[in-house]
Amino acid sequence: PVLPGPFFMPSDRSTERCETVLEGETISCFVVGGEKRLCLPQILNSVLRDFSLQQINSVCDELHIYCSRCTADQLEILKVMGVLPFSAPSCGLITKTDAERLCNALLYGGAYPPPCKKELAASLALGLELSERSVRVYHECFGKCKGLLVPELYSSPSAACIQCLDCRLMYPPHKFVVHSHKALENRTCHWGFDSANWRAYILLSQDYTGKEEQARLGRCLDDVKEKFDYGNKYKRRVPRVSGPGPGAG
């Protein structure tokens, strides 16, 4: 029998402009098919302004990143909002997922973060793996990675507090989730990724097998995820137990 072909949803021609943050820069975007599509010219002129088009195209080819063109209505909105000049004939859109992959590859070589502060670099020599102050964690994004989380180093949203077990460099949580030394899954269809949602991607290592140990370290990881969560988006799996309830004797 002839098998039916894949089902394709009609294209989403959303004209509702919103904004997102990429590498500290505010970028205009449209939500298309459930994912943010970012204005490519804005990215090229801000986040990636120090790179040539040849460098950018080369990385896009390597990572199999493809951009779409915005519709006439979307283009008009970007012009009216002052995002693009009125003379712009067209505008490329790139998914938030691919924008993160592209920027990570160009800005950090796909492996190395910005230079660590001296006090953080010194922590590399503390024997974190053997220390009770660290928690083994991992993520499964873009090739996967294992690391050591040091809760006491998470002093700000961008503090480097996770040490990669491969290169031993320190990363902030939102950078750790795009860091990997393995195959980058270049031919995988990536969708819906946003490094701002790192709390959902960083998981407790499966090396911990004891129930008590899992519970204790799970609470420790939850405590870190709750810090600086200004939008209160993270919900811990097990409610915090603060003490005996009313009437406990």
PDB file of C-alpha atoms in Angstrom:
ATOM      1  CA  PRO A   1       0.000   0.000   0.000  1.00  0.00           C
ATOM      2  CA  VAL A   2       1.092   3.557  -0.664  1.00  0.00           C
ATOM      3  CA  LEU A   3       2.029   5.278   2.580  1.00  0.00           C
ATOM      4  CA  PRO A   4       0.674   8.796   3.103  1.00  0.00           C
ATOM      5  CA  GLY A   5       3.207  11.596   2.925  1.00  0.00           C
ATOM      6  CA  PRO A   6       4.145  13.759   5.890  1.00  0.00           C
ATOM      7  CA  PHE A   7       1.531  16.196   7.114  1.00  0.00           C
ATOM      8  CA  PHE A   8       2.503  19.836   6.714  1.00  0.00           C
ATOM      9  CA  MET A   9       0.830  22.596   8.701  1.00  0.00           C
ATOM     10  CA  PRO A  10       0.025  25.755   6.753  1.00  0.00           C
ATOM     11  CA  SER A  11       2.711  28.400   7.140  1.00  0.00           C
ATOM     12  CA  ASP A  12       2.273  30.805  10.029  1.00  0.00           C
ATOM     13  CA  ARG A  13       2.310  34.340   8.686  1.00  0.00           C
ATOM     14  CA  SER A  14       2.226  36.039  12.069  1.00  0.00           C
ATOM     15  CA  THR A  15       2.556  39.816  11.961  1.00  0.00           C
ATOM     16  CA  GLU A  16       2.753  40.350  15.714  1.00  0.00           C
ATOM     17  CA  ARG A  17       6.212  41.721  16.395  1.00  0.00           C
ATOM     18  CA  CYS A  18       7.841  40.936  19.722  1.00  0.00           C
ATOM     19  CA  GLU A  19      11.367  41.116  21.105  1.00  0.00           C
ATOM     20  CA  THR A  20      13.883  38.668  22.511  1.00  0.00           C
ATOM     21  CA  VAL A  21      17.385  38.951  23.942  1.00  0.00           C
ATOM     22  CA  LEU A  22      20.337  37.357  22.159  1.00  0.00           C
ATOM     23  CA  GLU A  23      23.823  37.733  23.640  1.00  0.00           C
ATOM     24  CA  GLY A  24      22.677  40.796  25.548  1.00  0.00           C
ATOM     25  CA  GLU A  25      21.170  42.487  22.480  1.00  0.00           C
ATOM     26  CA  THR A  26      17.437  43.104  22.027  1.00  0.00           C
ATOM     27  CA  ILE A  27      16.308  41.637  18.697  1.00  0.00           C
ATOM     28  CA  SER A  28      12.929  42.025  16.971  1.00  0.00           C
ATOM     29  CA  CYS A  29      11.159  38.800  16.072  1.00  0.00           C
ATOM     30  CA  PHE A  30       7.898  37.150  15.037  1.00  0.00           C
ATOM     31  CA  VAL A  31       6.491  33.955  16.538  1.00  0.00           C
ATOM     32  CA  VAL A  32       6.111  31.594  13.587  1.00  0.00           C
ATOM     33  CA  GLY A  33       5.071  27.970  13.985  1.00  0.00           C
ATOM     34  CA  GLY A  34       5.488  28.199  17.734  1.00  0.00           C
ATOM     35  CA  GLU A  35       9.069  29.484  17.672  1.00  0.00           C
ATOM     36  CA  LYS A  36      10.552  32.946  17.564  1.00  0.00           C
ATOM     37  CA  ARG A  37      11.992  33.975  14.195  1.00  0.00           C
ATOM     38  CA  LEU A  38      14.562  36.708  14.685  1.00  0.00           C
ATOM     39  CA  CYS A  39      15.401  39.591  12.361  1.00  0.00           C
ATOM     40  CA  LEU A  40      18.692  38.473  10.813  1.00  0.00           C
ATOM     41  CA  PRO A  41      19.978  41.950   9.781  1.00  0.00           C
ATOM     42  CA  GLN A  42      19.671  43.089  13.409  1.00  0.00           C
ATOM     43  CA  ILE A  43      21.796  40.151  14.551  1.00  0.00           C
ATOM     44  CA  LEU A  44      24.412  40.801  11.866  1.00  0.00           C
ATOM     45  CA  ASN A  45      24.645  44.479  12.831  1.00  0.00           C
ATOM     46  CA  SER A  46      24.857  43.925  16.584  1.00  0.00           C
ATOM     47  CA  VAL A  47      25.794  40.517  17.973  1.00  0.00           C
ATOM     48  CA  LEU A  48      27.832  39.428  14.931  1.00  0.00           C
ATOM     49  CA  ARG A  49      29.064  42.827  13.750  1.00  0.00           C
ATOM     50  CA  ASP A  50      32.727  41.747  14.055  1.00  0.00           C
ATOM     51  CA  PHE A  51      32.323  38.839  11.620  1.00  0.00           C
ATOM     52  CA  SER A  52      32.327  38.895   7.832  1.00  0.00           C
ATOM     53  CA  LEU A  53      29.444  37.505   5.789  1.00  0.00           C
ATOM     54  CA  GLN A  54      31.841  34.853   4.512  1.00  0.00           C
ATOM     55  CA  GLN A  55      32.551  33.663   8.069  1.00  0.00           C
ATOM     56  CA  ILE A  56      28.862  33.665   8.946  1.00  0.00           C
ATOM     57  CA  ASN A  57      27.833  31.818   5.781  1.00  0.00           C
ATOM     58  CA  SER A  58      30.566  29.234   6.357  1.00  0.00           C
ATOM     59  CA  VAL A  59      29.275  28.430   9.853  1.00  0.00           C
ATOM     60  CA  CYS A  60      25.676  28.342   8.594  1.00  0.00           C
ATOM     61  CA  ASP A  61      26.714  25.781   5.975  1.00  0.00           C
ATOM     62  CA  GLU A  62      28.588  23.718   8.571  1.00  0.00           C
ATOM     63  CA  LEU A  63      25.671  23.697  11.020  1.00  0.00           C
ATOM     64  CA  HIS A  64      23.028  23.302   8.286  1.00  0.00           C
ATOM     65  CA  ILE A  65      21.326  26.526   9.329  1.00  0.00           C
ATOM     66  CA  TYR A  66      18.802  27.897   6.859  1.00  0.00           C
ATOM     67  CA  CYS A  67      17.012  31.236   7.032  1.00  0.00           C
ATOM     68  CA  SER A  68      13.620  32.163   5.629  1.00  0.00           C
ATOM     69  CA  ARG A  69      12.475  35.453   4.157  1.00  0.00           C
ATOM     70  CA  CYS A  70       9.863  37.473   5.965  1.00  0.00           C
ATOM     71  CA  THR A  71       6.526  38.192   4.331  1.00  0.00           C
ATOM     72  CA  ALA A  72       5.694  41.587   2.830  1.00  0.00           C
ATOM     73  CA  ASP A  73       3.567  42.422   5.884  1.00  0.00           C
ATOM     74  CA  GLN A  74       6.333  41.453   8.305  1.00  0.00           C
ATOM     75  CA  LEU A  75       8.844  43.501   6.295  1.00  0.00           C
ATOM     76  CA  GLU A  76       6.546  46.530   6.423  1.00  0.00           C
ATOM     77  CA  ILE A  77       6.184  46.235  10.203  1.00  0.00           C
ATOM     78  CA  LEU A  78       9.958  46.113  10.695  1.00  0.00           C
ATOM     79  CA  LYS A  79      10.303  49.244   8.556  1.00  0.00           C
ATOM     80  CA  VAL A  80       7.541  51.153  10.351  1.00  0.00           C
ATOM     81  CA  MET A  81       9.056  50.240  13.741  1.00  0.00           C
ATOM     82  CA  GLY A  82      12.430  51.588  12.614  1.00  0.00           C
ATOM     83  CA  VAL A  83      14.136  48.208  12.757  1.00  0.00           C
ATOM     84  CA  LEU A  84      14.934  48.294   9.034  1.00  0.00           C
ATOM     85  CA  PRO A  85      15.417  51.214   6.642  1.00  0.00           C
ATOM     86  CA  PHE A  86      12.504  51.852   4.262  1.00  0.00           C
ATOM     87  CA  SER A  87      14.847  51.048   1.365  1.00  0.00           C
ATOM     88  CA  ALA A  88      15.353  47.432   2.543  1.00  0.00           C
ATOM     89  CA  PRO A  89      14.080  45.118  -0.233  1.00  0.00           C
ATOM     90  CA  SER A  90      13.783  42.036   1.997  1.00  0.00           C
ATOM     91  CA  CYS A  91      14.716  40.616   5.387  1.00  0.00           C
ATOM     92  CA  GLY A  92      15.882  37.199   6.520  1.00  0.00           C
ATOM     93  CA  LEU A  93      14.443  35.506   9.599  1.00  0.00           C
ATOM     94  CA  ILE A  94      16.329  32.921  11.672  1.00  0.00           C
ATOM     95  CA  THR A  95      14.853  30.744  14.425  1.00  0.00           C
ATOM     96  CA  LYS A  96      15.913  31.505  18.001  1.00  0.00           C
ATOM     97  CA  THR A  97      17.353  27.996  18.213  1.00  0.00           C
ATOM     98  CA  ASP A  98      19.566  28.443  15.160  1.00  0.00           C
ATOM     99  CA  ALA A  99      20.518  31.971  16.202  1.00  0.00           C
ATOM    100  CA  GLU A 100      21.847  30.576  19.484  1.00  0.00           C
ATOM    101  CA  ARG A 101      23.771  27.843  17.656  1.00  0.00           C
ATOM    102  CA  LEU A 102      25.236  30.326  15.170  1.00  0.00           C
ATOM    103  CA  CYS A 103      26.313  32.841  17.806  1.00  0.00           C
ATOM    104  CA  ASN A 104      27.775  30.156  20.042  1.00  0.00           C
ATOM    105  CA  ALA A 105      29.871  28.759  17.181  1.00  0.00           C
ATOM    106  CA  LEU A 106      31.159  32.168  16.073  1.00  0.00           C
ATOM    107  CA  LEU A 107      31.617  33.915  19.402  1.00  0.00           C
ATOM    108  CA  TYR A 108      32.918  31.011  21.446  1.00  0.00           C
ATOM    109  CA  GLY A 109      34.242  28.628  18.826  1.00  0.00           C
ATOM    110  CA  GLY A 110      31.619  26.132  19.862  1.00  0.00           C
ATOM    111  CA  ALA A 111      33.725  25.274  22.889  1.00  0.00           C
ATOM    112  CA  TYR A 112      35.273  28.207  24.693  1.00  0.00           C
ATOM    113  CA  PRO A 113      33.503  30.897  26.728  1.00  0.00           C
ATOM    114  CA  PRO A 114      34.693  34.459  27.321  1.00  0.00           C
ATOM    115  CA  PRO A 115      37.789  34.690  29.574  1.00  0.00           C
ATOM    116  CA  CYS A 116      36.923  33.743  33.138  1.00  0.00           C
ATOM    117  CA  LYS A 117      37.599  36.135  35.974  1.00  0.00           C
ATOM    118  CA  LYS A 118      40.722  35.345  37.985  1.00  0.00           C
ATOM    119  CA  GLU A 119      38.820  34.190  41.057  1.00  0.00           C
ATOM    120  CA  LEU A 120      36.732  31.819  38.914  1.00  0.00           C
ATOM    121  CA  ALA A 121      39.748  30.502  37.039  1.00  0.00           C
ATOM    122  CA  ALA A 122      41.398  29.772  40.385  1.00  0.00           C
ATOM    123  CA  SER A 123      38.470  27.546  41.301  1.00  0.00           C
ATOM    124  CA  LEU A 124      39.538  25.111  38.580  1.00  0.00           C
ATOM    125  CA  ALA A 125      42.326  23.969  40.877  1.00  0.00           C
ATOM    126  CA  LEU A 126      40.046  23.249  43.822  1.00  0.00           C
ATOM    127  CA  GLY A 127      39.468  19.631  42.928  1.00  0.00           C
ATOM    128  CA  LEU A 128      35.785  20.288  42.383  1.00  0.00           C
ATOM    129  CA  GLU A 129      35.035  16.738  41.366  1.00  0.00           C
ATOM    130  CA  LEU A 130      36.073  15.495  44.794  1.00  0.00           C
ATOM    131  CA  SER A 131      34.452  18.338  46.674  1.00  0.00           C
ATOM    132  CA  GLU A 132      31.115  18.108  48.448  1.00  0.00           C
ATOM    133  CA  ARG A 133      30.499  21.658  47.256  1.00  0.00           C
ATOM    134  CA  SER A 134      29.864  20.494  43.699  1.00  0.00           C
ATOM    135  CA  VAL A 135      26.958  18.696  42.037  1.00  0.00           C
ATOM    136  CA  ARG A 136      27.384  16.598  38.897  1.00  0.00           C
ATOM    137  CA  VAL A 137      24.959  17.710  36.183  1.00  0.00           C
ATOM    138  CA  TYR A 138      24.449  17.278  32.441  1.00  0.00           C
ATOM    139  CA  HIS A 139      22.425  18.542  29.495  1.00  0.00           C
ATOM    140  CA  GLU A 140      21.311  16.892  26.244  1.00  0.00           C
ATOM    141  CA  CYS A 141      21.331  19.951  23.954  1.00  0.00           C
ATOM    142  CA  PHE A 142      23.363  20.081  20.713  1.00  0.00           C
ATOM    143  CA  GLY A 143      25.622  17.095  21.435  1.00  0.00           C
ATOM    144  CA  LYS A 144      25.272  16.796  25.238  1.00  0.00           C
ATOM    145  CA  CYS A 145      27.733  17.738  27.980  1.00  0.00           C
ATOM    146  CA  LYS A 146      28.552  16.776  31.568  1.00  0.00           C
ATOM    147  CA  GLY A 147      29.653  19.263  34.180  1.00  0.00           C
ATOM    148  CA  LEU A 148      30.131  20.135  37.826  1.00  0.00           C
ATOM    149  CA  LEU A 149      27.833  22.757  39.301  1.00  0.00           C
ATOM    150  CA  VAL A 150      29.278  24.785  42.197  1.00  0.00           C
ATOM    151  CA  PRO A 151      26.266  26.451  43.863  1.00  0.00           C
ATOM    152  CA  GLU A 152      28.334  28.934  45.887  1.00  0.00           C
ATOM    153  CA  LEU A 153      29.752  30.412  42.661  1.00  0.00           C
ATOM    154  CA  TYR A 154      26.268  31.205  41.314  1.00  0.00           C
ATOM    155  CA  SER A 155      26.316  34.769  42.632  1.00  0.00           C
ATOM    156  CA  SER A 156      24.630  36.464  39.655  1.00  0.00           C
ATOM    157  CA  PRO A 157      22.588  35.364  36.602  1.00  0.00           C
ATOM    158  CA  SER A 158      25.726  35.385  34.437  1.00  0.00           C
ATOM    159  CA  ALA A 159      28.163  33.922  36.977  1.00  0.00           C
ATOM    160  CA  ALA A 160      30.342  31.077  35.677  1.00  0.00           C
ATOM    161  CA  CYS A 161      29.449  28.266  38.073  1.00  0.00           C
ATOM    162  CA  ILE A 162      29.495  25.059  35.994  1.00  0.00           C
ATOM    163  CA  GLN A 163      32.749  23.363  35.049  1.00  0.00           C
ATOM    164  CA  CYS A 164      32.768  21.291  31.854  1.00  0.00           C
ATOM    165  CA  LEU A 165      34.178  17.841  32.598  1.00  0.00           C
ATOM    166  CA  ASP A 166      35.926  17.774  29.204  1.00  0.00           C
ATOM    167  CA  CYS A 167      37.732  21.122  28.948  1.00  0.00           C
ATOM    168  CA  ARG A 168      37.520  22.096  32.663  1.00  0.00           C
ATOM    169  CA  LEU A 169      36.428  25.624  31.781  1.00  0.00           C
ATOM    170  CA  MET A 170      33.714  27.410  33.735  1.00  0.00           C
ATOM    171  CA  TYR A 171      30.401  28.490  32.214  1.00  0.00           C
ATOM    172  CA  PRO A 172      27.300  30.383  33.316  1.00  0.00           C
ATOM    173  CA  PRO A 173      24.239  28.089  33.215  1.00  0.00           C
ATOM    174  CA  HIS A 174      22.810  29.648  30.029  1.00  0.00           C
ATOM    175  CA  LYS A 175      26.142  29.116  28.241  1.00  0.00           C
ATOM    176  CA  PHE A 176      26.697  25.603  29.569  1.00  0.00           C
ATOM    177  CA  VAL A 177      23.543  24.384  27.809  1.00  0.00           C
ATOM    178  CA  VAL A 178      24.951  25.328  24.376  1.00  0.00           C
ATOM    179  CA  HIS A 179      28.415  23.941  25.173  1.00  0.00           C
ATOM    180  CA  SER A 180      29.497  20.541  23.872  1.00  0.00           C
ATOM    181  CA  HIS A 181      32.621  18.714  22.705  1.00  0.00           C
ATOM    182  CA  LYS A 182      30.799  15.906  20.931  1.00  0.00           C
ATOM    183  CA  ALA A 183      29.204  15.817  17.494  1.00  0.00           C
ATOM    184  CA  LEU A 184      27.047  18.911  17.198  1.00  0.00           C
ATOM    185  CA  GLU A 185      24.035  17.083  15.711  1.00  0.00           C
ATOM    186  CA  ASN A 186      24.308  19.297  12.646  1.00  0.00           C
ATOM    187  CA  ARG A 187      21.785  17.229  10.709  1.00  0.00           C
ATOM    188  CA  THR A 188      19.237  17.159  13.509  1.00  0.00           C
ATOM    189  CA  CYS A 189      16.183  19.395  13.258  1.00  0.00           C
ATOM    190  CA  HIS A 190      16.499  21.667  16.291  1.00  0.00           C
ATOM    191  CA  TRP A 191      13.356  23.460  17.424  1.00  0.00           C
ATOM    192  CA  GLY A 192      12.174  25.397  20.446  1.00  0.00           C
ATOM    193  CA  PHE A 193      15.536  25.910  22.166  1.00  0.00           C
ATOM    194  CA  ASP A 194      16.096  29.040  24.242  1.00  0.00           C
ATOM    195  CA  SER A 195      19.120  29.306  26.532  1.00  0.00           C
ATOM    196  CA  ALA A 196      17.018  31.462  28.876  1.00  0.00           C
ATOM    197  CA  ASN A 197      15.189  28.214  29.720  1.00  0.00           C
ATOM    198  CA  TRP A 198      18.389  26.558  30.986  1.00  0.00           C
ATOM    199  CA  ARG A 199      16.595  25.521  34.173  1.00  0.00           C
ATOM    200  CA  ALA A 200      14.665  22.965  32.126  1.00  0.00           C
ATOM    201  CA  TYR A 201      17.762  21.644  30.343  1.00  0.00           C
ATOM    202  CA  ILE A 202      20.256  21.157  33.198  1.00  0.00           C
ATOM    203  CA  LEU A 203      19.624  17.821  34.910  1.00  0.00           C
ATOM    204  CA  LEU A 204      21.055  15.965  37.891  1.00  0.00           C
ATOM    205  CA  SER A 205      23.656  13.394  36.860  1.00  0.00           C
ATOM    206  CA  GLN A 206      22.468   9.811  36.575  1.00  0.00           C
ATOM    207  CA  ASP A 207      25.668   8.758  38.365  1.00  0.00           C
ATOM    208  CA  TYR A 208      23.883   9.347  41.659  1.00  0.00           C
ATOM    209  CA  THR A 209      22.066   6.123  42.509  1.00  0.00           C
ATOM    210  CA  GLY A 210      21.198   6.384  46.206  1.00  0.00           C
ATOM    211  CA  LYS A 211      17.704   7.740  46.892  1.00  0.00           C
ATOM    212  CA  GLU A 212      18.845   9.947  49.771  1.00  0.00           C
ATOM    213  CA  GLU A 213      21.743  11.312  47.733  1.00  0.00           C
ATOM    214  CA  GLN A 214      19.476  11.968  44.752  1.00  0.00           C
ATOM    215  CA  ALA A 215      16.966  13.776  46.960  1.00  0.00           C
ATOM    216  CA  ARG A 216      19.603  15.902  48.717  1.00  0.00           C
ATOM    217  CA  LEU A 217      21.440  16.927  45.555  1.00  0.00           C
ATOM    218  CA  GLY A 218      18.160  17.370  43.690  1.00  0.00           C
ATOM    219  CA  ARG A 219      17.117  19.933  46.313  1.00  0.00           C
ATOM    220  CA  CYS A 220      20.496  21.628  45.948  1.00  0.00           C
ATOM    221  CA  LEU A 221      20.021  21.880  42.171  1.00  0.00           C
ATOM    222  CA  ASP A 222      16.478  23.177  42.680  1.00  0.00           C
ATOM    223  CA  ASP A 223      17.805  25.876  45.017  1.00  0.00           C
ATOM    224  CA  VAL A 224      20.184  27.067  42.300  1.00  0.00           C
ATOM    225  CA  LYS A 225      17.437  27.060  39.676  1.00  0.00           C
ATOM    226  CA  GLU A 226      15.203  29.168  41.903  1.00  0.00           C
ATOM    227  CA  LYS A 227      17.864  31.874  42.326  1.00  0.00           C
ATOM    228  CA  PHE A 228      17.516  34.923  40.062  1.00  0.00           C
ATOM    229  CA  ASP A 229      14.333  33.435  38.600  1.00  0.00           C
ATOM    230  CA  TYR A 230      12.657  36.822  38.434  1.00  0.00           C
ATOM    231  CA  GLY A 231       9.773  35.544  36.338  1.00  0.00           C
ATOM    232  CA  ASN A 232       9.062  32.716  38.803  1.00  0.00           C
ATOM    233  CA  LYS A 233       8.961  30.307  35.878  1.00  0.00           C
ATOM    234  CA  TYR A 234      10.750  27.440  37.611  1.00  0.00           C
ATOM    235  CA  LYS A 235       8.677  25.074  39.707  1.00  0.00           C
ATOM    236  CA  ARG A 236      10.648  22.636  41.839  1.00  0.00           C
ATOM    237  CA  ARG A 237       9.583  19.028  41.560  1.00  0.00           C
ATOM    238  CA  VAL A 238       9.161  18.539  45.311  1.00  0.00           C
ATOM    239  CA  PRO A 239       7.761  21.379  47.440  1.00  0.00           C
ATOM    240  CA  ARG A 240      10.205  22.772  49.978  1.00  0.00           C
ATOM    241  CA  VAL A 241       9.545  21.440  53.502  1.00  0.00           C
ATOM    242  CA  SER A 242      10.158  24.338  55.870  1.00  0.00           C
ATOM    243  CA  GLY A 243       9.232  22.652  59.125  1.00  0.00           C
ATOM    244  CA  PRO A 244       6.478  20.869  61.062  1.00  0.00           C
ATOM    245  CA  GLY A 245       2.984  21.838  60.042  1.00  0.00           C
ATOM    246  CA  PRO A 246       0.355  23.325  62.355  1.00  0.00           C
ATOM    247  CA  GLY A 247      -0.593  21.064  65.193  1.00  0.00           C
ATOM    248  CA  ALA A 248       2.491  18.867  64.879  1.00  0.00           C
ATOM    249  CA  GLY A 249       3.487  17.539  68.226  1.00  0.00           C
TER     250      GLY A 249
END
